[in-house]
Short mmCIF file of C-alpha atoms in Angstrom, two decimals:
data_model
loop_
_atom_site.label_atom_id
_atom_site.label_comp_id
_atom_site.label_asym_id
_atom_site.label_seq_id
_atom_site.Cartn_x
_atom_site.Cartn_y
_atom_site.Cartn_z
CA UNK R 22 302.76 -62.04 241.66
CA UNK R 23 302.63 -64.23 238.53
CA UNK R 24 301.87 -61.06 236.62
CA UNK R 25 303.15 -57.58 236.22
CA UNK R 26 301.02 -55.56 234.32
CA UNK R 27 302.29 -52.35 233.03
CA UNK R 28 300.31 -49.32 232.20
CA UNK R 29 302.85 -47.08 229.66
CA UNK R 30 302.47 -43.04 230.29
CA UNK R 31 304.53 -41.43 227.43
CA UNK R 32 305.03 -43.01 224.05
CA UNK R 33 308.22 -41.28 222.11
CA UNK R 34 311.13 -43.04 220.83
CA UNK R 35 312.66 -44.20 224.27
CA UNK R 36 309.77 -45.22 225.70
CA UNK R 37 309.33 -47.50 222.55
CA UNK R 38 312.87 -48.93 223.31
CA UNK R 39 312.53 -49.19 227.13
CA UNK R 40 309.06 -51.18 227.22
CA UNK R 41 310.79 -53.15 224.26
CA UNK R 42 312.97 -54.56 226.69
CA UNK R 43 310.95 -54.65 230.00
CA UNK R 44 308.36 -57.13 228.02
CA UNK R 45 311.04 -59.60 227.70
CA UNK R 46 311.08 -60.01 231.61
CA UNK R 47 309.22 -62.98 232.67
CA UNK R 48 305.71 -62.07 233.90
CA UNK R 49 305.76 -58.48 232.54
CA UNK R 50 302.66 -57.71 230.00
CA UNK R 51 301.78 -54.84 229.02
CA UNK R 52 298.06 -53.56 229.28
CA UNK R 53 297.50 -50.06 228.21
CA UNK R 54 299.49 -47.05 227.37
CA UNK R 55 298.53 -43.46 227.42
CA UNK R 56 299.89 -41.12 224.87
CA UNK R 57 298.54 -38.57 222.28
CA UNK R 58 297.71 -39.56 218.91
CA UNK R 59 300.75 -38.23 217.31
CA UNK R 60 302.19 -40.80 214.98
CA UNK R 61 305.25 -41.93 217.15
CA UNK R 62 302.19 -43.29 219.87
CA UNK R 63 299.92 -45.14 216.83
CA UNK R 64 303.36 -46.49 215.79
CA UNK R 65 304.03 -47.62 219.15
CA UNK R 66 300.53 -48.83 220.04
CA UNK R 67 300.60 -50.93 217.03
CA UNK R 68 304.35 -52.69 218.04
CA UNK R 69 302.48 -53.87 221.17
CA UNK R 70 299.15 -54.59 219.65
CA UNK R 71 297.27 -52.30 222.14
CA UNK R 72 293.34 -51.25 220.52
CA UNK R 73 294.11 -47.53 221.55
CA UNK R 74 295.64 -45.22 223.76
CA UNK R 75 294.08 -43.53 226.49
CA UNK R 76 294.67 -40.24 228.62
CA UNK R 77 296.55 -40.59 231.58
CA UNK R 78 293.55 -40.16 233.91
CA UNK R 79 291.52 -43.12 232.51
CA UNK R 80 294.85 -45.24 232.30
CA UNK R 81 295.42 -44.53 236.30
CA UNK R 82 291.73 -45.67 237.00
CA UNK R 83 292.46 -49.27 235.46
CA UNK R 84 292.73 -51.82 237.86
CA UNK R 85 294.31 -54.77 235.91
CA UNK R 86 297.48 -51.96 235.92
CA UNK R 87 299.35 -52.92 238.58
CA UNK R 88 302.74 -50.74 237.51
CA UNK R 89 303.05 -47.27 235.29
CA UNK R 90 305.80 -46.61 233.28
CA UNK R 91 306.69 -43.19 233.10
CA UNK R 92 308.45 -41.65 229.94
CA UNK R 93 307.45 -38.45 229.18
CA UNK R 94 309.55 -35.29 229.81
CA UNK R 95 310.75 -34.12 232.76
CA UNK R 96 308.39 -31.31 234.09
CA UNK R 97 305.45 -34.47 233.60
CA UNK R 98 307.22 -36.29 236.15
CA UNK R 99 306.31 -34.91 239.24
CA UNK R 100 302.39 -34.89 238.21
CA UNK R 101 302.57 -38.08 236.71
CA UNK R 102 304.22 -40.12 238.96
CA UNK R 103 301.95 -38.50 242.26
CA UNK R 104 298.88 -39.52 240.79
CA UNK R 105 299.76 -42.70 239.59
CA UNK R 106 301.06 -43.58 243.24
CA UNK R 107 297.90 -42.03 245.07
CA UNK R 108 295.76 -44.37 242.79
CA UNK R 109 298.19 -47.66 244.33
CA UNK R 110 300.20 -48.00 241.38
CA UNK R 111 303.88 -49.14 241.12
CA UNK R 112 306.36 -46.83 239.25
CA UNK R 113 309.21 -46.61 236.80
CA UNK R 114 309.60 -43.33 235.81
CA UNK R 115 312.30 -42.09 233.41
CA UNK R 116 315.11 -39.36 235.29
CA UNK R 117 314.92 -36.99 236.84
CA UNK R 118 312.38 -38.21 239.57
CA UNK R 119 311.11 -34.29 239.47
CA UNK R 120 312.26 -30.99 239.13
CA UNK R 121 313.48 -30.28 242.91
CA UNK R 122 314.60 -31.90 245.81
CA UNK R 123 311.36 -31.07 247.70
CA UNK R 124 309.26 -32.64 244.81
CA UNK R 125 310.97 -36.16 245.31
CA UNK R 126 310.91 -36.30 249.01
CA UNK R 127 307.02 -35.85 249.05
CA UNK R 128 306.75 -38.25 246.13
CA UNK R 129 308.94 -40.74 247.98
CA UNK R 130 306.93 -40.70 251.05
CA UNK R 131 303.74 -40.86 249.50
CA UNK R 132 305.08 -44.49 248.16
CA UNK R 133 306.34 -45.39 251.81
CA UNK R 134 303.24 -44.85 253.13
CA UNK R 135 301.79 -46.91 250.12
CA UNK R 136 304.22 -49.51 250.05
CA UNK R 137 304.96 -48.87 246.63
CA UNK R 138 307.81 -48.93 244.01
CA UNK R 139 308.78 -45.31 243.02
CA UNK R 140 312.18 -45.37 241.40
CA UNK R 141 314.06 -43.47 238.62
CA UNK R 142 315.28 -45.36 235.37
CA UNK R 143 318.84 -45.12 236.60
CA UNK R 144 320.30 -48.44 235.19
CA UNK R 145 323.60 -47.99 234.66
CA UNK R 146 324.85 -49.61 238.52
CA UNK R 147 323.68 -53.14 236.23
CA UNK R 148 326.39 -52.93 234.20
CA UNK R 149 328.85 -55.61 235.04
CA UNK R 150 331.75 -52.94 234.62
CA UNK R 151 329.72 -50.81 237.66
CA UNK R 152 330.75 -53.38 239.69
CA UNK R 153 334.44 -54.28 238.36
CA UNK R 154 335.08 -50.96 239.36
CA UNK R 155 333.63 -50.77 242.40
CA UNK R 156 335.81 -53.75 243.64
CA UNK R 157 338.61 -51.95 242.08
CA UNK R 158 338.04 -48.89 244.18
CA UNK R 159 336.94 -50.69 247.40
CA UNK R 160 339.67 -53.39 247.15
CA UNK R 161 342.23 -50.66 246.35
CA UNK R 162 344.75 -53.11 244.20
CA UNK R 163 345.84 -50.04 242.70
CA UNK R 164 345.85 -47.44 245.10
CA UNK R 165 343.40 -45.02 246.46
CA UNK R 166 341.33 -43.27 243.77
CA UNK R 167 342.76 -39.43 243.85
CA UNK R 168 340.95 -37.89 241.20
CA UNK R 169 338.47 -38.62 238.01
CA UNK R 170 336.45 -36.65 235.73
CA UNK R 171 333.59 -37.72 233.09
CA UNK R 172 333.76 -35.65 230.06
CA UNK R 173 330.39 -36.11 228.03
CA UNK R 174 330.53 -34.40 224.58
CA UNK R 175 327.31 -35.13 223.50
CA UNK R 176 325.52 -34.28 220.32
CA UNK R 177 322.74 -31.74 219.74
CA UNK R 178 321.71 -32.86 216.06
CA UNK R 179 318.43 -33.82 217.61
CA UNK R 180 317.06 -31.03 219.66
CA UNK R 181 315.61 -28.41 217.64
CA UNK R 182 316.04 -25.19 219.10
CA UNK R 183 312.35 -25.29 220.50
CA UNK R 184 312.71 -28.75 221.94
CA UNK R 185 312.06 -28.65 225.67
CA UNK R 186 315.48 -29.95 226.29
CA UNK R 187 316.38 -26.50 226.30
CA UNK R 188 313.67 -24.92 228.27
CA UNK R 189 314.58 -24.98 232.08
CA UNK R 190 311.34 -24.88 233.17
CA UNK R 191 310.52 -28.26 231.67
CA UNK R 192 314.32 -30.14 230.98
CA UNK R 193 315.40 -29.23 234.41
CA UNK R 194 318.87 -27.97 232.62
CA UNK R 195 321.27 -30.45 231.44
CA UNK R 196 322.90 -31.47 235.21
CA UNK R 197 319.11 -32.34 236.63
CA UNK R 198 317.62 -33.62 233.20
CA UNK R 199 320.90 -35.71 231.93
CA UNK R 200 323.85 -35.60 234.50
CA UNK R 201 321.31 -37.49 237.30
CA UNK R 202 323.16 -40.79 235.77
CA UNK R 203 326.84 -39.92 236.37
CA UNK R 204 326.26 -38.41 239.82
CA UNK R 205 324.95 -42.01 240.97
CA UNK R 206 327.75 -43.86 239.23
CA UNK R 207 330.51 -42.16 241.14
CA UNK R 208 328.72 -42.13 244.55
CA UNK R 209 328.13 -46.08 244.14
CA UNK R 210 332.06 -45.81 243.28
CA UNK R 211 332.78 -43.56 246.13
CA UNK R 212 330.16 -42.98 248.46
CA UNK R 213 328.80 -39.61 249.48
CA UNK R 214 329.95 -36.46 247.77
CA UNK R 215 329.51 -32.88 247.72
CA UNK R 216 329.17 -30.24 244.97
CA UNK R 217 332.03 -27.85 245.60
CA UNK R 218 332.35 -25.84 242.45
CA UNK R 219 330.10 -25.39 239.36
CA UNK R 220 329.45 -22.93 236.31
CA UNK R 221 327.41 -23.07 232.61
CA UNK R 222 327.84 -21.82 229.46
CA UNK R 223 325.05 -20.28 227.45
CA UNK R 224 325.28 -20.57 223.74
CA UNK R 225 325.76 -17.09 222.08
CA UNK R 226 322.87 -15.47 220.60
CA UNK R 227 320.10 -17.59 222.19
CA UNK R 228 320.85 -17.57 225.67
CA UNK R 229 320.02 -21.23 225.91
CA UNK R 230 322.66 -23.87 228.22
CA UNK R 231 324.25 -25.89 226.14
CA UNK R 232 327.49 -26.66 228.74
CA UNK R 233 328.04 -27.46 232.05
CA UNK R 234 330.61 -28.50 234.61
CA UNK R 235 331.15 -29.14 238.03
CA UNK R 236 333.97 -30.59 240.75
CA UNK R 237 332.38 -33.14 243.14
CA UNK R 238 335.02 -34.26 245.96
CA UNK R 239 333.74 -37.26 247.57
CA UNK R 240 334.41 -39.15 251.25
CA UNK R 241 337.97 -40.28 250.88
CA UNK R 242 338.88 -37.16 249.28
CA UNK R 243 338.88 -37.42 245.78
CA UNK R 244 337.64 -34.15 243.45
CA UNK R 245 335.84 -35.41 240.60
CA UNK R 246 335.01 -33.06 237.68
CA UNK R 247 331.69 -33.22 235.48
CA UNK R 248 331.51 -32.15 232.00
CA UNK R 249 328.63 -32.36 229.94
CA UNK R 250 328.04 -30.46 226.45
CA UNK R 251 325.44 -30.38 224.11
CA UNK R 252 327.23 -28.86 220.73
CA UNK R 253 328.41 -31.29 218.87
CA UNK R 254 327.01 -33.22 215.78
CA UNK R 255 325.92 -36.33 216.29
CA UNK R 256 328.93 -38.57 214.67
CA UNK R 257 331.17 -36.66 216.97
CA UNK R 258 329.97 -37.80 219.98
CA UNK R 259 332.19 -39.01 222.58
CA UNK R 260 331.92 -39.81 226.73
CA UNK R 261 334.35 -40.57 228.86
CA UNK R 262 335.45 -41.70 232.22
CA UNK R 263 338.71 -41.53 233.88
CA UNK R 264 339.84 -42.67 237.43
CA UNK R 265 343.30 -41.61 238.36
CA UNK R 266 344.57 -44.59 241.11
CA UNK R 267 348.12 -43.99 243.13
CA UNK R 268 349.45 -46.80 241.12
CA UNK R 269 347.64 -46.69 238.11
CA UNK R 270 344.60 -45.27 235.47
CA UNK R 271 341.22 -46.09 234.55
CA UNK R 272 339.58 -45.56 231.15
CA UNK R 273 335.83 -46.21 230.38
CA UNK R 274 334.24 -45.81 227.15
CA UNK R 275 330.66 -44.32 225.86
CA UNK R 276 327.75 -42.85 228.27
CA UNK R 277 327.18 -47.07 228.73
CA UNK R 278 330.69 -48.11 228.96
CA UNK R 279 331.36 -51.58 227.74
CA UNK R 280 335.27 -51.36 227.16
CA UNK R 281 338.19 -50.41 229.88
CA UNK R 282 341.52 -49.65 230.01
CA UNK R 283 343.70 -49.84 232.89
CA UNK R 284 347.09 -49.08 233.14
CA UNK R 285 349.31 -49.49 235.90
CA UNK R 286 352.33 -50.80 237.74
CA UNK R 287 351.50 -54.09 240.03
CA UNK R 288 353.08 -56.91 242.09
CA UNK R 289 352.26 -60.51 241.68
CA UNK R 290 349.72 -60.58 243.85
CA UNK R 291 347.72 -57.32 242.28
CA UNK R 292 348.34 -58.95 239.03
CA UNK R 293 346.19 -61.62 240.02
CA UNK R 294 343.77 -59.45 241.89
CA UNK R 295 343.15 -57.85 238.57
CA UNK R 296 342.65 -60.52 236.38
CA UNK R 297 339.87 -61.98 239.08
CA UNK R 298 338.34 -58.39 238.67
CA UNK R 299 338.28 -57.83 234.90
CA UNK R 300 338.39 -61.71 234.35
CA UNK R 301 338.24 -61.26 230.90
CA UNK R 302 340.58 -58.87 230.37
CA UNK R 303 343.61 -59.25 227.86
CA UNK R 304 346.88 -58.11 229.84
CA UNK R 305 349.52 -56.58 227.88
CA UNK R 306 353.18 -56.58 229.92
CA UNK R 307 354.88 -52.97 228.56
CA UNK R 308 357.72 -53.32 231.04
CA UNK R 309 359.31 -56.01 233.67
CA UNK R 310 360.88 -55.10 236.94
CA UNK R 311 363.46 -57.01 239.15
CA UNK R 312 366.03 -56.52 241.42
CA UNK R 313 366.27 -53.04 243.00
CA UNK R 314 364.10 -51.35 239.73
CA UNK R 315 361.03 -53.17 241.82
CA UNK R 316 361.37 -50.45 244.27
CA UNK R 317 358.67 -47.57 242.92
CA UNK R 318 357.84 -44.37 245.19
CA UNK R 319 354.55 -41.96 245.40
CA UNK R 320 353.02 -39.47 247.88
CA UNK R 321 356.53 -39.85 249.79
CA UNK R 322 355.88 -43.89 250.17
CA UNK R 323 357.69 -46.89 248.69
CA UNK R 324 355.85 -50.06 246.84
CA UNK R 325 357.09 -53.00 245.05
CA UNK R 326 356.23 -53.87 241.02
CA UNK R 327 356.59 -56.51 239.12
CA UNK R 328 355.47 -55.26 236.24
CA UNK R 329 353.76 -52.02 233.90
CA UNK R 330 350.95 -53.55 232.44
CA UNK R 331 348.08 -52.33 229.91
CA UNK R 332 344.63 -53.83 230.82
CA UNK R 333 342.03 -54.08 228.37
CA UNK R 334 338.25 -55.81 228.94
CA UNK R 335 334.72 -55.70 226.98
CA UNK R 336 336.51 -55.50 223.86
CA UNK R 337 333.83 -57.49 222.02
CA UNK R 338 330.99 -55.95 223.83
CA UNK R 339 328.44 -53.91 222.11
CA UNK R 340 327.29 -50.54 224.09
CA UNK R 341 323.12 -51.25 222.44
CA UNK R 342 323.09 -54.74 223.33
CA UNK R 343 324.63 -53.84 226.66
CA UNK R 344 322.10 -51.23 227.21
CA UNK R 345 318.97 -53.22 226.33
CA UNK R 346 320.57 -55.75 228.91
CA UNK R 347 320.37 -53.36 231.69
CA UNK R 348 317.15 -52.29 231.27
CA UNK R 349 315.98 -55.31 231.31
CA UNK R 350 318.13 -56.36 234.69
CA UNK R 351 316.83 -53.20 236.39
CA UNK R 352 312.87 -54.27 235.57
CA UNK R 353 313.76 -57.45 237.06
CA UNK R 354 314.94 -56.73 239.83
CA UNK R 355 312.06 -54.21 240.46
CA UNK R 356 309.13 -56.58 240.51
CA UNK R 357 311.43 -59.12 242.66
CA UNK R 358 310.75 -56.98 244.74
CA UNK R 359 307.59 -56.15 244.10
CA UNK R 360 306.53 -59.73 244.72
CA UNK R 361 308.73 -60.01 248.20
CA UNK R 362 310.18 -57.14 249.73
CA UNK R 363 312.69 -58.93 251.40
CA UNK R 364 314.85 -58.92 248.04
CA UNK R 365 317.23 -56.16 248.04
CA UNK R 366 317.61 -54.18 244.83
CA UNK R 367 320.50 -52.87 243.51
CA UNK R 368 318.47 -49.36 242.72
CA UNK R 369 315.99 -48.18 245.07
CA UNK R 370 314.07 -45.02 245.41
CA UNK R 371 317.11 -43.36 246.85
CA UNK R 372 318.79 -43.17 244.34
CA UNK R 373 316.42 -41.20 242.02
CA UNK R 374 316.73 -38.96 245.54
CA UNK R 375 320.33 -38.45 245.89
CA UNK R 376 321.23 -38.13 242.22
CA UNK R 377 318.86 -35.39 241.85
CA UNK R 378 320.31 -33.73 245.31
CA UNK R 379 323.50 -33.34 243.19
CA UNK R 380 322.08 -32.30 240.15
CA UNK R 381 319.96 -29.58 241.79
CA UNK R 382 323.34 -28.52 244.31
CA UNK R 383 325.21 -28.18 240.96
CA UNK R 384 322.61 -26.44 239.29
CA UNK R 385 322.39 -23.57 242.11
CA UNK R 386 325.90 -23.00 242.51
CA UNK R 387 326.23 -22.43 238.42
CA UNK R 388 323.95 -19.89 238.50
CA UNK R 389 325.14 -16.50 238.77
CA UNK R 390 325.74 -15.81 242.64
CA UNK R 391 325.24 -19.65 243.42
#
C-alpha cells in the first residue's frame, strides 16, 4: 500500500490531537471524517481542510477509505467499530474496544475472518521506558519484582457532572473506560495476571464513581495494586508507578512516564547492566562497599554490592512530545502491517482483548457482592 487513507469517526479534542499525529506517518492521508456539526468538528474539519463532515453511515460506504479512526465515547465503540469492519474497513479505535468481554471477542473475530486491523489506541508499550523496564524485570539485575502499585490521582476539572464519563452505561466506569492502559503495561511487564481484590468509592451526594482500586498478582507472584481517582483539580494532578525489586526500587513519572528513578544496591557487573538499560541515565553513588560490608542479605539469601546508587533517566524528556511520538509509532506500525502481515506489531488486537478482561474482572468484583 502506497496509501493509507483514513476515514475519522468522532471529532472532539483528542481525536483532533490523535489524527494530528497519525498524518505525519508516511502514506497516511486523511479523506473524510464523520462528526456532528458542533463547533469542535467545523474546527477540526477546517485543520484538515476536509469540504464537510458526513454521518457515519455515508463515511463507511466510501471506498477510497481504506482505515476508520474511531474516537468517540465508549458506548459508540462497539457499534462503530462492527460496522466499519463488516463494510472491509481497517480500525483504530480509541479504548476500551467495547463495553464487555463478549462485545470484543465477536468484534475480534469478525476482523479475523476479514483479515482486518481491529486494535485499541493502547500506545503506551512504544514508549522507550516500556521497554527499559521490561529488560529490567526480565533480566532481573535487581532482583525479582515483589510488588508495585500505580497510583493515578487524576483531575476532574473537566467533566461536568453530566458528562458521560460518569454514566456507566456509556464510560464503562473508570477501570474499563481509563484503567484499560495500566492493566496492559504491567502484563507486558509481567505477563498474565489475575484480579484478586477490588472495591469503588461513590462520591457523596451524587452517587456517581469517582475512585477505584484493585490488587492484581501476576505469574511470578507479585500483587500489584491499582488506584485511580477522579477528584482532584486539574493542577494537582499526579500518576505514579512504583516497582519494588529484591535489591532495589523503581519510580516512573506521569500517566506517559518520561522520567525514572531507580534506586538500589548493585555489583560491578549490575552496574553495568544498568547503565546498558537506562543508557542515558545519570548515576549518582550514595554509598561504597568493600571488604566484608559487600556482604548484603534478603528473603534469608546473601548477595554481594559494590555500591547504593540513585538512577535517574529522561530527565530532559517532555511527557507531550513523548506522547505525540507514540502515537505516531503505534500508526506506524499498524499499516506495516497492514501492507505485509508478516511484520509483527508491538500492539495487536489482543491487547484491546486482555486489557479490557481486567478492567471488566475488576469492575465485577467492586461491585457490591462481586
Amino acid at each position: 500500500m502506497n496509501k493509507i487513507r483514513i476515514g475519522a469517526i468522532g471529532a472532539g479534542g483528542f481525536g483532533l490531537f490523535a489524527l494530528q499525529q497519525f498524518l505525519q506517518v508516511e502514506g497516511a492521508e486523511l479523506v473524510a471524517m464523520a462528526g456532528t456539526h458542533r463547533e469542535a468538528a467545523l474546527a477540526m474539519a477546517r485543520r484538515f481542510g476536509v469540504a464537510e463532515t458526513l454521518d457515519v453511515e455515508s463515511l463507511l460506504n466510501l471506498d477510497q477509505v481504506d482505515l476508520v479512526y474511531i474516537a468517540t465515547p465508549p458506548f459508540l465503540h462497539y457499534g462503530q467499530v462492527r460496522a466499519a469492519l463488516e463494510a472491509g474497513k481497517h480500525v483504530i479505535c480509541e479504548k476500551p474496544l467495547a463495553l464487555n468481554l463478549a462485545q470484543a471477542d465477536e468484534l475480534l473475530q469478525l476482523a479475523r475472518s476479514g483479515d482486518r486491523l481491529c486494535i485499541a489506541n493502547l500506545m503506551q508499550r512504544y514508549n522507550p521506558l516500556f521497554e527499559a523496564v521490561r529488560q529490567l524485570v526480565d533480566s532481573k539485575v535487581i532482583g525479582e519484582c515483589l510488588h508495585g502499585w500505580f497510583d493515578n490521582a487524576a483531575g476532574d476539572e473537566g467533566l461536568s457532572a453530566e458528562h458521560w464519563f460518569w454514566d456507566r452505561s456509556k464510560s464503562g466506569g473508570i477501570f474499563i473506560e481509563h484503567g484499560v492502559h495500566f492493566f496492559d503495561l504491567f502484563e507486558g511487564w509481567l505477563g498474565k495476571g489475575e484480579v484478586v481484590y477490588s472495591q469503588r468509592t461513590l462520591r457523596p451526594g451524587s452517587g456517581i464513581e469517582e475512585q477505584v482500586q484493585c490488587v492484581v498478582r501476576y505469574e511470578n507472584g507479585a500483587l500489584i495494586n491499582f488506584y485511580h481517582g477522579f477528584t482532584q483539580p486539574a493542577r494537582l494532578e499526579r500518576q505514579e508507578f512504583r516497582l519494588l525489586f529484591e535489591h532495589g526500587e523503581l519510580t516512573l513519572e506521569e500517566w506517559v512516564p518520561t522520567r525514572v528513578r531507580l534506586r538500589a544496591v548493585v555489583d560491578e557487573e549490575q552496574s553495568r547492566r544498568l547503565m546498558q538499560i537506562f543508557p542515558d541515565a545519570r548515576i549518582d553513588v550514595l554509598e561504597s562497599y568493600s571488604g566484608s560490608k559487600r556482604l548484603a542479605r534478603g528473603r534469608h539469601k546473601d548477595f554481594d554490592t559494590y555500591q547504593k546508587i540513585d538512577l535517574h533517566a529522561g530527565l530532559e524528556a517532555e511527557k507531550m512530545r513523548r506522547y505525540c511520538e507514540l502515537l505516531r509509532a503505534l500508526f506506524a506500525d499498524q499499516i506495516a502491517w497492514i501492507a505485509d502481515r508478516s511484520h509483527q506489531r508491538l500492539i495487536t488486537e489482543e491487547n484491546g482483548r486482555n486489557s479490557l478482561a481486567m478492567a471488566c474482572a475488576a469492575t465485577q468484583l467492586a461491585e457490591p457482592g462481586g
